[in-house]
CSV table of C-alpha atoms in Angstrom, one decimal:
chain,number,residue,atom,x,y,z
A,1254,UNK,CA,27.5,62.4,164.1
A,1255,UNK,CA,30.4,61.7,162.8
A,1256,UNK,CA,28.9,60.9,159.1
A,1257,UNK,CA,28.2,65.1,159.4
A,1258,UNK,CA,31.8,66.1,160.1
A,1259,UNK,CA,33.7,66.1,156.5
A,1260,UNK,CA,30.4,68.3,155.1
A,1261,UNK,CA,31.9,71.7,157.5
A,1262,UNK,CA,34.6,73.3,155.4
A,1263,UNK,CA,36.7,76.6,156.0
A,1264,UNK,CA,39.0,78.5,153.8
A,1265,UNK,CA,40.8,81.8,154.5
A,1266,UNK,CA,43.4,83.8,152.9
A,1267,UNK,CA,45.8,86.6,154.2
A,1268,UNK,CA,46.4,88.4,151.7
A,1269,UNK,CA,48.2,88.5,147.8
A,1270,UNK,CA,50.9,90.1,147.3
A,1271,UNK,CA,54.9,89.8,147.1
A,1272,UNK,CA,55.2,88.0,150.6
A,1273,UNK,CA,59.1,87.8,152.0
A,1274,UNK,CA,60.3,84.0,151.9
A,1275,UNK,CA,61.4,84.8,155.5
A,1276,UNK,CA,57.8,85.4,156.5
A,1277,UNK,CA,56.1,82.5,155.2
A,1278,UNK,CA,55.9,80.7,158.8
A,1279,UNK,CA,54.1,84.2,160.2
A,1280,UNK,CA,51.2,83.8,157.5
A,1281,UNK,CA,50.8,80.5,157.6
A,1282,UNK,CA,50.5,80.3,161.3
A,1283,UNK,CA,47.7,83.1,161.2
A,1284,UNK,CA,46.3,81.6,158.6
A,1285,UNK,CA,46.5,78.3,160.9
A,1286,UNK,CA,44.9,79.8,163.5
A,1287,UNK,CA,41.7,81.6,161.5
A,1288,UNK,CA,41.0,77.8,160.7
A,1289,UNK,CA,40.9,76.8,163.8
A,1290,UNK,CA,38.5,79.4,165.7
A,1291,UNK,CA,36.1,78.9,162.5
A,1292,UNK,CA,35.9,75.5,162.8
A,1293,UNK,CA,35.7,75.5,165.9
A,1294,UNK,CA,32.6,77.6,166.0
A,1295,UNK,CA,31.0,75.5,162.7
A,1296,UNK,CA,31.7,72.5,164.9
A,1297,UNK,CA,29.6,73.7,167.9
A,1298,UNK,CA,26.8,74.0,165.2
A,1299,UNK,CA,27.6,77.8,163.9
A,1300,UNK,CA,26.4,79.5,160.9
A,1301,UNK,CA,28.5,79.4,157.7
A,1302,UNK,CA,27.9,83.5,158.0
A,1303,UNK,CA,29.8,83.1,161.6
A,1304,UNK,CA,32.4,81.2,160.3
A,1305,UNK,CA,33.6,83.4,157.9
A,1306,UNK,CA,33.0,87.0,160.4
A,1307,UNK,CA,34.8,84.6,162.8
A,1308,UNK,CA,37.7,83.7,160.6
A,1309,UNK,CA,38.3,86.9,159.1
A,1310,UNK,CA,38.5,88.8,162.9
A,1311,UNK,CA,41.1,86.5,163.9
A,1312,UNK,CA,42.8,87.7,160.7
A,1313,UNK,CA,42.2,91.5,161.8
A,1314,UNK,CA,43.3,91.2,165.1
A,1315,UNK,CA,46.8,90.2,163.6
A,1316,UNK,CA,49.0,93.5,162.9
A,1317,UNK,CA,51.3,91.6,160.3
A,1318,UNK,CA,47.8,91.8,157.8
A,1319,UNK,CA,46.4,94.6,155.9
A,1320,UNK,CA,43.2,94.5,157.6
A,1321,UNK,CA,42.1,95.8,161.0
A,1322,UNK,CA,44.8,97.0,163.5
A,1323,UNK,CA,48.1,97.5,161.8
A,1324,UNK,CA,46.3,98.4,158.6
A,1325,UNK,CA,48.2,100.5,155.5
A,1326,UNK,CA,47.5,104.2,156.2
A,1327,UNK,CA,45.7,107.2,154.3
A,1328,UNK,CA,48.0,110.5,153.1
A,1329,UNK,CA,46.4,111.7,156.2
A,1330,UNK,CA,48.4,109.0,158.6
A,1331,UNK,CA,45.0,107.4,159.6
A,1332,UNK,CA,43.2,103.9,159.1
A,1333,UNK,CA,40.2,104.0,156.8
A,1334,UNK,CA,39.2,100.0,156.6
A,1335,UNK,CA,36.3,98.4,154.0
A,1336,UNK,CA,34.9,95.1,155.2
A,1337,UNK,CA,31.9,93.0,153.4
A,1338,UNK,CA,30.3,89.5,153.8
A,1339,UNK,CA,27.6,87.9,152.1
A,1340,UNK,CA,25.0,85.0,153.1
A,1341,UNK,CA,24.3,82.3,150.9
A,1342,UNK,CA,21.5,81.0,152.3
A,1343,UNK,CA,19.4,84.2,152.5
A,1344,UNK,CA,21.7,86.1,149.3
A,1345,UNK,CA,22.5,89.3,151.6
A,1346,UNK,CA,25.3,91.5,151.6
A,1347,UNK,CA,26.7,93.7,153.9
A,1348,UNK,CA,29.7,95.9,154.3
A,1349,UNK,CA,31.3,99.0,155.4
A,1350,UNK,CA,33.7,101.3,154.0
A,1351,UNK,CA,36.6,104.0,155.2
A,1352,UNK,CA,35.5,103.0,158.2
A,1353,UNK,CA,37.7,104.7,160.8
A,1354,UNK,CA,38.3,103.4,164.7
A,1355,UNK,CA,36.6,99.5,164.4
A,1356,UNK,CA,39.2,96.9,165.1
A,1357,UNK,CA,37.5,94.2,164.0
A,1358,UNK,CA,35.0,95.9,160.4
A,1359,UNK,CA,33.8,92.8,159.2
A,1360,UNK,CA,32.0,92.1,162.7
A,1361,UNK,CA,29.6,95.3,161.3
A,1362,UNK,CA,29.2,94.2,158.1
A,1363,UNK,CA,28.0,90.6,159.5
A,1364,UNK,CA,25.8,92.9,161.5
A,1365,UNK,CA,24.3,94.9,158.8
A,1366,UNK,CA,23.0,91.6,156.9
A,1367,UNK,CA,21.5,90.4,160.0
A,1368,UNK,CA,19.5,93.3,160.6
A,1369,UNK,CA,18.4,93.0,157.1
A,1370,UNK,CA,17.3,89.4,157.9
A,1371,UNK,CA,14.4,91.8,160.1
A,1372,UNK,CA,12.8,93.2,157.3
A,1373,UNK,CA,11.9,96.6,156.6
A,1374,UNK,CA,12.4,99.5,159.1
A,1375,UNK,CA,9.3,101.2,160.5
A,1376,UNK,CA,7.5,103.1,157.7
A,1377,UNK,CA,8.5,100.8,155.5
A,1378,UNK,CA,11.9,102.0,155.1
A,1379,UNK,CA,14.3,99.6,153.9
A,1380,UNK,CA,17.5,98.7,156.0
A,1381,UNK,CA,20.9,99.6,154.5
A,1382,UNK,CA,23.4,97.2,153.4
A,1383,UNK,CA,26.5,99.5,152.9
A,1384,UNK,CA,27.3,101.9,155.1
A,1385,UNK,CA,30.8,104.4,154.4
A,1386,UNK,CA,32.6,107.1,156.5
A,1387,UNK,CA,30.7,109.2,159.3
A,1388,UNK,CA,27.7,107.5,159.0
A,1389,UNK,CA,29.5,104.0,159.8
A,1390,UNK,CA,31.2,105.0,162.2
A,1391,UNK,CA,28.2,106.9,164.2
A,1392,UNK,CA,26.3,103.6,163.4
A,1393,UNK,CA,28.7,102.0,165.0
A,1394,UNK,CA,28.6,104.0,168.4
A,1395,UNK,CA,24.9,103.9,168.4
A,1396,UNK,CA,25.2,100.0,168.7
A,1397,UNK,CA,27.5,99.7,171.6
A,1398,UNK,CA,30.6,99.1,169.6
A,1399,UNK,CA,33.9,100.4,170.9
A,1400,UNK,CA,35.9,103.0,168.8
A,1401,UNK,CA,38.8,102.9,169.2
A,1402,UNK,CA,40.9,106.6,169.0
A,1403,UNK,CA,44.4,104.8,167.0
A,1404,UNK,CA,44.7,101.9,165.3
A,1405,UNK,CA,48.0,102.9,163.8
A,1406,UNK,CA,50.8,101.1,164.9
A,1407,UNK,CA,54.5,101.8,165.1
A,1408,UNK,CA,55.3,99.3,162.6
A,1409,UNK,CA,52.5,100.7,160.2
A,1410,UNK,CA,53.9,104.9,161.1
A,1411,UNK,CA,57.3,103.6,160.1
A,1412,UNK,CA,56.1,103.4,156.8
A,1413,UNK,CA,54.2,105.5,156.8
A,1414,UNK,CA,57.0,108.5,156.8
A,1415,UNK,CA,59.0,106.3,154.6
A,1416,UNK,CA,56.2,105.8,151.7
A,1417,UNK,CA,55.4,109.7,152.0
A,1418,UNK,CA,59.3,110.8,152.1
A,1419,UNK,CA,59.4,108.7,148.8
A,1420,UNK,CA,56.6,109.8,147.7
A,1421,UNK,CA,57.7,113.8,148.1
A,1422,UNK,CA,61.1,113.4,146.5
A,1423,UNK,CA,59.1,111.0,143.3
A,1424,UNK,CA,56.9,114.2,142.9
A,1425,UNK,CA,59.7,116.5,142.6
A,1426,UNK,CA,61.6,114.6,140.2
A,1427,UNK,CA,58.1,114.2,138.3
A,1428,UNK,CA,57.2,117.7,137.9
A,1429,UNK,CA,60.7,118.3,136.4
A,1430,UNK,CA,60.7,115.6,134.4
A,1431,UNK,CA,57.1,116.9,133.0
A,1432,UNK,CA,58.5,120.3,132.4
A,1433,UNK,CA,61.4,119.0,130.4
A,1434,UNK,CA,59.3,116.9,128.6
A,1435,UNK,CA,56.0,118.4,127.9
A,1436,UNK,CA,53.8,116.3,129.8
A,1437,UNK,CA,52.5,113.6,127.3
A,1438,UNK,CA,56.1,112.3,126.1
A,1439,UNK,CA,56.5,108.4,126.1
A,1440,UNK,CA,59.6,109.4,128.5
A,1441,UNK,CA,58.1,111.2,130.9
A,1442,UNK,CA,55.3,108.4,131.4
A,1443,UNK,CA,58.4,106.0,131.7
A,1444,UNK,CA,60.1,107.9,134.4
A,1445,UNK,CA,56.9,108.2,136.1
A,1446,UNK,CA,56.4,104.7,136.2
A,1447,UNK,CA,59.6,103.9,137.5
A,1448,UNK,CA,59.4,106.8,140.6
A,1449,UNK,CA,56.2,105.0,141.3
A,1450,UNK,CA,57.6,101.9,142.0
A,1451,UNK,CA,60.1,102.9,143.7
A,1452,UNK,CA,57.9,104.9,146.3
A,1453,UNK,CA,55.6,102.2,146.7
A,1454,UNK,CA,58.7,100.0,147.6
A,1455,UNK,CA,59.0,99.2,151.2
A,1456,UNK,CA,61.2,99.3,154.0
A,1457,UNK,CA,61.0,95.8,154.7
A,1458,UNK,CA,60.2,92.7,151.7
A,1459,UNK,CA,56.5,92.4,152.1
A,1460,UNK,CA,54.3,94.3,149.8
A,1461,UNK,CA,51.3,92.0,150.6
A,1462,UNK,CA,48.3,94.3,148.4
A,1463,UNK,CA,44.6,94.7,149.8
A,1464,UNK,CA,42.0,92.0,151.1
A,1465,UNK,CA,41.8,88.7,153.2
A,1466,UNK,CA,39.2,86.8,153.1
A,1467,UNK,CA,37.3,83.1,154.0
A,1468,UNK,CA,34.8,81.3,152.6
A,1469,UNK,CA,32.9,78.4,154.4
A,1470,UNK,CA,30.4,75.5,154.4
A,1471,UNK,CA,28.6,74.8,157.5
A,1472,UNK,CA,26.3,71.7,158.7
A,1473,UNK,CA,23.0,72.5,156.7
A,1474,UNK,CA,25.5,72.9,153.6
A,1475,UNK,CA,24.9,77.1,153.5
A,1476,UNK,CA,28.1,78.6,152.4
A,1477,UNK,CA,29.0,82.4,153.3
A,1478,UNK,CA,31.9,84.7,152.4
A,1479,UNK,CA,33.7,87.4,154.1
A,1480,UNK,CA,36.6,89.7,153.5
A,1481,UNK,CA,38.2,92.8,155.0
A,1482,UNK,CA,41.0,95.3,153.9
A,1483,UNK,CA,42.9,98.1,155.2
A,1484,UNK,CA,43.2,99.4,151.3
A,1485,UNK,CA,46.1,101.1,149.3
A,1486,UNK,CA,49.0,102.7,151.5
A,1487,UNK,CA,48.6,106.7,151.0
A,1488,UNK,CA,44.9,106.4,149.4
A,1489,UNK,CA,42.8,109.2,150.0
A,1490,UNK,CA,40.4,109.7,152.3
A,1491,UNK,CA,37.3,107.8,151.4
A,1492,UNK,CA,38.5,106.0,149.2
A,1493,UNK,CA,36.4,102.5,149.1
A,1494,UNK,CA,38.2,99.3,148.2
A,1495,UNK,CA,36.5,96.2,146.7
A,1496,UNK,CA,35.3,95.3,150.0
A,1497,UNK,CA,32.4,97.9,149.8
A,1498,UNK,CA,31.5,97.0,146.3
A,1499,UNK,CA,28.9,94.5,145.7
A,1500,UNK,CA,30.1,91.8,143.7
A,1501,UNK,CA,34.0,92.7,143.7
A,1502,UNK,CA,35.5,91.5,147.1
A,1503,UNK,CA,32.7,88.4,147.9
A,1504,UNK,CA,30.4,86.3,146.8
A,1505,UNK,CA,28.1,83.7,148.2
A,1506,UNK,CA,25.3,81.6,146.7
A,1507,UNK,CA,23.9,78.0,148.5
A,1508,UNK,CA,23.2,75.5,145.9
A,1509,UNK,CA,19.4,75.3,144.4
A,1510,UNK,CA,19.6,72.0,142.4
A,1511,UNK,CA,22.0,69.7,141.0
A,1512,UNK,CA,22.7,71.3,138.1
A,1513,UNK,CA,23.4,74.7,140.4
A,1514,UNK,CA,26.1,73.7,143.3
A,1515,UNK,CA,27.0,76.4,145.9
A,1516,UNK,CA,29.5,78.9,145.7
A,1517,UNK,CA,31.6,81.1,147.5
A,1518,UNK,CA,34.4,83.1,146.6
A,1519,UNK,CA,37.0,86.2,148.0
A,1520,UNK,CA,39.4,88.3,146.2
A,1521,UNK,CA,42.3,89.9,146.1
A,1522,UNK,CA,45.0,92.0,144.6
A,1523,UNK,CA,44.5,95.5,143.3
A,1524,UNK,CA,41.5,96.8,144.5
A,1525,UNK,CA,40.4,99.2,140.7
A,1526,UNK,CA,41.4,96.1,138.8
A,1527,UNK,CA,38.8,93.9,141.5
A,1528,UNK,CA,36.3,96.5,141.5
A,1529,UNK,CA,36.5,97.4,137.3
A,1530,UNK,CA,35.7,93.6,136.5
A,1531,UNK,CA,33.5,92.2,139.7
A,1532,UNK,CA,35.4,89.2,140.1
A,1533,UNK,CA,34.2,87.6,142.7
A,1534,UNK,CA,31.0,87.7,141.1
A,1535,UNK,CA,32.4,86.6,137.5
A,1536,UNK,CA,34.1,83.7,139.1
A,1537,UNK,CA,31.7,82.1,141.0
A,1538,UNK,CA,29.2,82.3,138.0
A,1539,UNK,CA,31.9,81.5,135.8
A,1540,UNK,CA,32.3,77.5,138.0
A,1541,UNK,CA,28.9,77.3,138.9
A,1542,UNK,CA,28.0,76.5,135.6
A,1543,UNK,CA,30.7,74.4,134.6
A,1544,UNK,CA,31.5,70.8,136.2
A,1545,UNK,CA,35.3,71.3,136.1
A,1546,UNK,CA,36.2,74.3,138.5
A,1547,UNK,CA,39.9,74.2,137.7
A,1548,UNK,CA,39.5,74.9,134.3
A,1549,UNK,CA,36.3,77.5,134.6
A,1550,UNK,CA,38.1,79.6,137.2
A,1551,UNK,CA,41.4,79.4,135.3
A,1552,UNK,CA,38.8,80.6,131.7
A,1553,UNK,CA,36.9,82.9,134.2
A,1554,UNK,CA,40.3,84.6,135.7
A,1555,UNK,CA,41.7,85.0,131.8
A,1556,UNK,CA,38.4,86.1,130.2
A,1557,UNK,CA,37.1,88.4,133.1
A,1558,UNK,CA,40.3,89.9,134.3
A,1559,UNK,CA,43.7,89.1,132.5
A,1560,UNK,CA,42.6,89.8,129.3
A,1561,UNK,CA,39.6,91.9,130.3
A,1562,UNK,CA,38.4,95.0,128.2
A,1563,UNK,CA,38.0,97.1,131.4
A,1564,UNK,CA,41.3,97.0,132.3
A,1565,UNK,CA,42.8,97.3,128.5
A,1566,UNK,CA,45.0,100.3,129.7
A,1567,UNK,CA,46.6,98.6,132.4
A,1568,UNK,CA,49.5,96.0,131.5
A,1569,UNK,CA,50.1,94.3,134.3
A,1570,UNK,CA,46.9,93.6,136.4
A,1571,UNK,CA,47.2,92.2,140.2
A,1572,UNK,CA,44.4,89.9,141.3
A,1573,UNK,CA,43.7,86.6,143.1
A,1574,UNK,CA,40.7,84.3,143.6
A,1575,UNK,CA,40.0,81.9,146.6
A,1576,UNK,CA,36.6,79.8,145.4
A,1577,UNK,CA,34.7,76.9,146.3
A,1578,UNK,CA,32.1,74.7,145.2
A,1579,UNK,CA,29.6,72.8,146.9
A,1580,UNK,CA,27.2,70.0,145.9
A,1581,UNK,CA,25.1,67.7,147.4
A,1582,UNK,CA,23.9,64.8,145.4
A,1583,UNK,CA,22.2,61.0,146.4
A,1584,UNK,CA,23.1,62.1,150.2
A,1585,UNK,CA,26.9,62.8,149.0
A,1586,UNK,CA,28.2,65.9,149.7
A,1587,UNK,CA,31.5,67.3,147.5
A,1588,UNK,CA,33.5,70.4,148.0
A,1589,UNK,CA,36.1,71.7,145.3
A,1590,UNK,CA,38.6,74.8,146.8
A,1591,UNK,CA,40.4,76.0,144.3
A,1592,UNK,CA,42.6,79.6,144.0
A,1593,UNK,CA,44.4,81.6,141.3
A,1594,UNK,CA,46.7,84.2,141.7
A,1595,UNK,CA,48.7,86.5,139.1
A,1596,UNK,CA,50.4,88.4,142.4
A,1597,UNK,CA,53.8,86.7,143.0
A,1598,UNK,CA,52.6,85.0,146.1
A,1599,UNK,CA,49.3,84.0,148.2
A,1600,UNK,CA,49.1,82.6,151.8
A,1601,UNK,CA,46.2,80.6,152.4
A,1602,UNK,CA,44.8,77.9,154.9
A,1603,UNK,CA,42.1,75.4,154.9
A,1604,UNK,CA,40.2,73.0,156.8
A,1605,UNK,CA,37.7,70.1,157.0
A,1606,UNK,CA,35.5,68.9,159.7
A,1607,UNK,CA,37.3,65.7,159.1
A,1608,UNK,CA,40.8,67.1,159.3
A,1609,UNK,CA,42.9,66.9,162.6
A,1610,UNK,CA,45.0,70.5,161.3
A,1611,UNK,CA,44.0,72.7,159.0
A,1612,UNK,CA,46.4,72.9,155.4
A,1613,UNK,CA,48.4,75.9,154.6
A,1614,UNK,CA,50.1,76.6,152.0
A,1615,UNK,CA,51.9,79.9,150.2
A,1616,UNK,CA,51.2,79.4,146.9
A,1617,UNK,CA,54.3,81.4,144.7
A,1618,UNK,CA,53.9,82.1,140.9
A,1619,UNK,CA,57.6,79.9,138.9
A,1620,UNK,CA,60.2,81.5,138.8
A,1621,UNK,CA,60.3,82.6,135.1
A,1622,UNK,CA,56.6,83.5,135.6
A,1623,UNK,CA,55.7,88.0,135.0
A,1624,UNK,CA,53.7,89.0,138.0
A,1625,UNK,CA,50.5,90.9,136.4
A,1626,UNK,CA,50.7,88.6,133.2
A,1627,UNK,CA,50.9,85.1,134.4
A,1628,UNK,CA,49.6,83.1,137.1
A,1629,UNK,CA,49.6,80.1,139.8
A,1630,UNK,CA,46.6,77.8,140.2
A,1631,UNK,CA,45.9,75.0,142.5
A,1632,UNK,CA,43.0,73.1,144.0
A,1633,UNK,CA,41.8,70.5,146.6
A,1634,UNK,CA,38.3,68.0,147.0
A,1635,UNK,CA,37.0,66.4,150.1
A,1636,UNK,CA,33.9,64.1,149.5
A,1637,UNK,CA,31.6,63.2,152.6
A,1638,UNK,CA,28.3,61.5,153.5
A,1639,UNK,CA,25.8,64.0,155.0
């Protein structure tokens, strides 16, 4: 049995972002505890898929995450959360998006892919892997699941009122400034930057941007990923994040030969820069086909999103990447973990069969280092005997 332990693996992120110094012991220690419960589960024999849905609700139910309860609001003052896992094993994805009144999303998209595992609907009609709005919410009723009427909390209405104050009195000043200078002129567009910023600054240090995630290896090696997100503060209605976009937020893939190891990978940052460029998809193609993950996922992140043609107009572009790879060869099993980040900080835990404590670890771009432009990478192995 215990020849079987070091092969179950669990990683989880909360989140990337500009995370307050003072803070650090509050991620890490939910962080902490999402290891736990998944490993927990993967030691009792659970499914990599119910590791990660397991993993990410314990990093729902905490309020200080954008996911879940407590998650960044719409203009309208409501909670509109996207949610998506994907199965390695069987290569199905599920997910939800401006989903409205579910505490815990990501448990719905786990449910969406196993319903898939079914097979067709009578008539031959095929089962849906993304559902958005309304229809996931009535979906959600007609299964049992509890909606809940407010999910906002006071923390969350705080800022609410102090994002849309800002955000009335940067409009003001940018309609005069447009006036003045006939729309187009390079000063307008610089004054409208800087009111931008300064609305989306918070009341407190913390601007922690879009998904958590986890990705996992369980005992029959199948790897699964899973993320959720609360989005953008003041999006608009129906707006969907990368969570609800195939390819963006997650990825998963179990390994088919040596010469193709298992992947799974979760993302975060700006959700248009994500979604524009797929990279959770890009990544994990990007190291699957290269024997040195470090350096494809550092090649992958430059190629497919720092220096990406989709994003050409933006300067500074927001993203991270928490990826893994698995392979088992001559009855050894490996598994790389490695993340990249070009936000100024990302919080993330992880954890072994093997391991008495799980790791965590806010990972912080240098000091000299231009949030958008540069970025932090780092990486750890674990080799076991299956």
């Amino acid at each position: 049995m215990s020849s079987e332990i070091p092969c179950l693996f669990i990683a989880v992120h909360a989140g990337a972002g500009s995370h307050a110094k003072a803070n650090d012991h509050i991620y890490k220690s939910i962080c902490k505890k999402a290891c736990q419960q998944a490993m927990s589960l993967l030691q009792a024999k659970g499914s990599a898929l119910e590791g990660v849905t397991a993993a990410v609700s314990v990093l729902e139910n905490d309020e200080i995450t954008n996911c879940g309860k407590g998650s960044s609001l719409t203009v309208q003052g409501t909670v509109e959360c996207d949610a998506c896992v994907m199965d390695g094993s069987s290569l199905l994805f599920g997910a939800v998006g401006a989903l409205c009144g579910v505490a815990n999303p990501v448990t719905i998209a786990c449910r969406l892919v196993d319903e898939q595992k079914l097979g067709p609907l009578p008539y031959g009609r095929i089962r849906p892997s993304i559902l958005v709005g309304r229809g996931a919410q009535d979906y959600c009723a007609e299964h049992g699941i509890e909606i809940h009427n407010n999910l906002v909390t006071g923390d969350a209405w705080n800022k609410f009122l102090h994002y849309s104050k800002k955000c009335r009195n940067s409009g003001k000043s940018l309609i005069a400034s447009r006036k003045r200078k006939n729309d187009l002129s390079e000063e307008s567009f610089s004054l409208e930057s800087k009111e931008l910023k300064e609305c989306r600054s918070g009341p407190r240090d913390d601007s922690v941007q879009d998904t958590v995630g986890a990705i996992c290896v369980d005992h029959d090696g199948n790897v699964a990923a899973a993320s959720s997100s609360g989005g953008i503060w003041l999006k608009h209605s129906g707006r969907l994040g990368p969570c609800a976009i195939y390819g963006a937020g997650c990825w998963a893939q179990n390994q088919i030969s040596e010469t193709k190891p298992g992947v799974a990978a979760v993302t975060s940052g700006c959700g248009e820069h994500l979604m524009m460029t797929l990279l959770a998809k890009n990544s994990s193609d990007s190291i699957r086909s290269s024997d040195n993950i470090g350096q494809s996922l550092v090649a992958a992140f430059k190629d497919h999103f720092l220096e990406s043609e989709f994003l050409k107009l933006y300067q500074e572009k927001f993203g991270a990447v928490l990826i893994l790879r698995t392979l088992l060869s001559d009855s050894t099993r490996e598994i790389e973990l490695s993340w990249i980040h070009s936000t100024e900080s990302m919080c993330l835990g992880y954890m072994a069969g093997k391991d008495k404590a799980p790791t965590v670890t806010m990972s912080r771009l240098e000091d000299w280092s231009k949030p958008g432009q540069s970025f932090s990478v780092g990486g750890h192995v674990i080799v076991g005997q299956t």
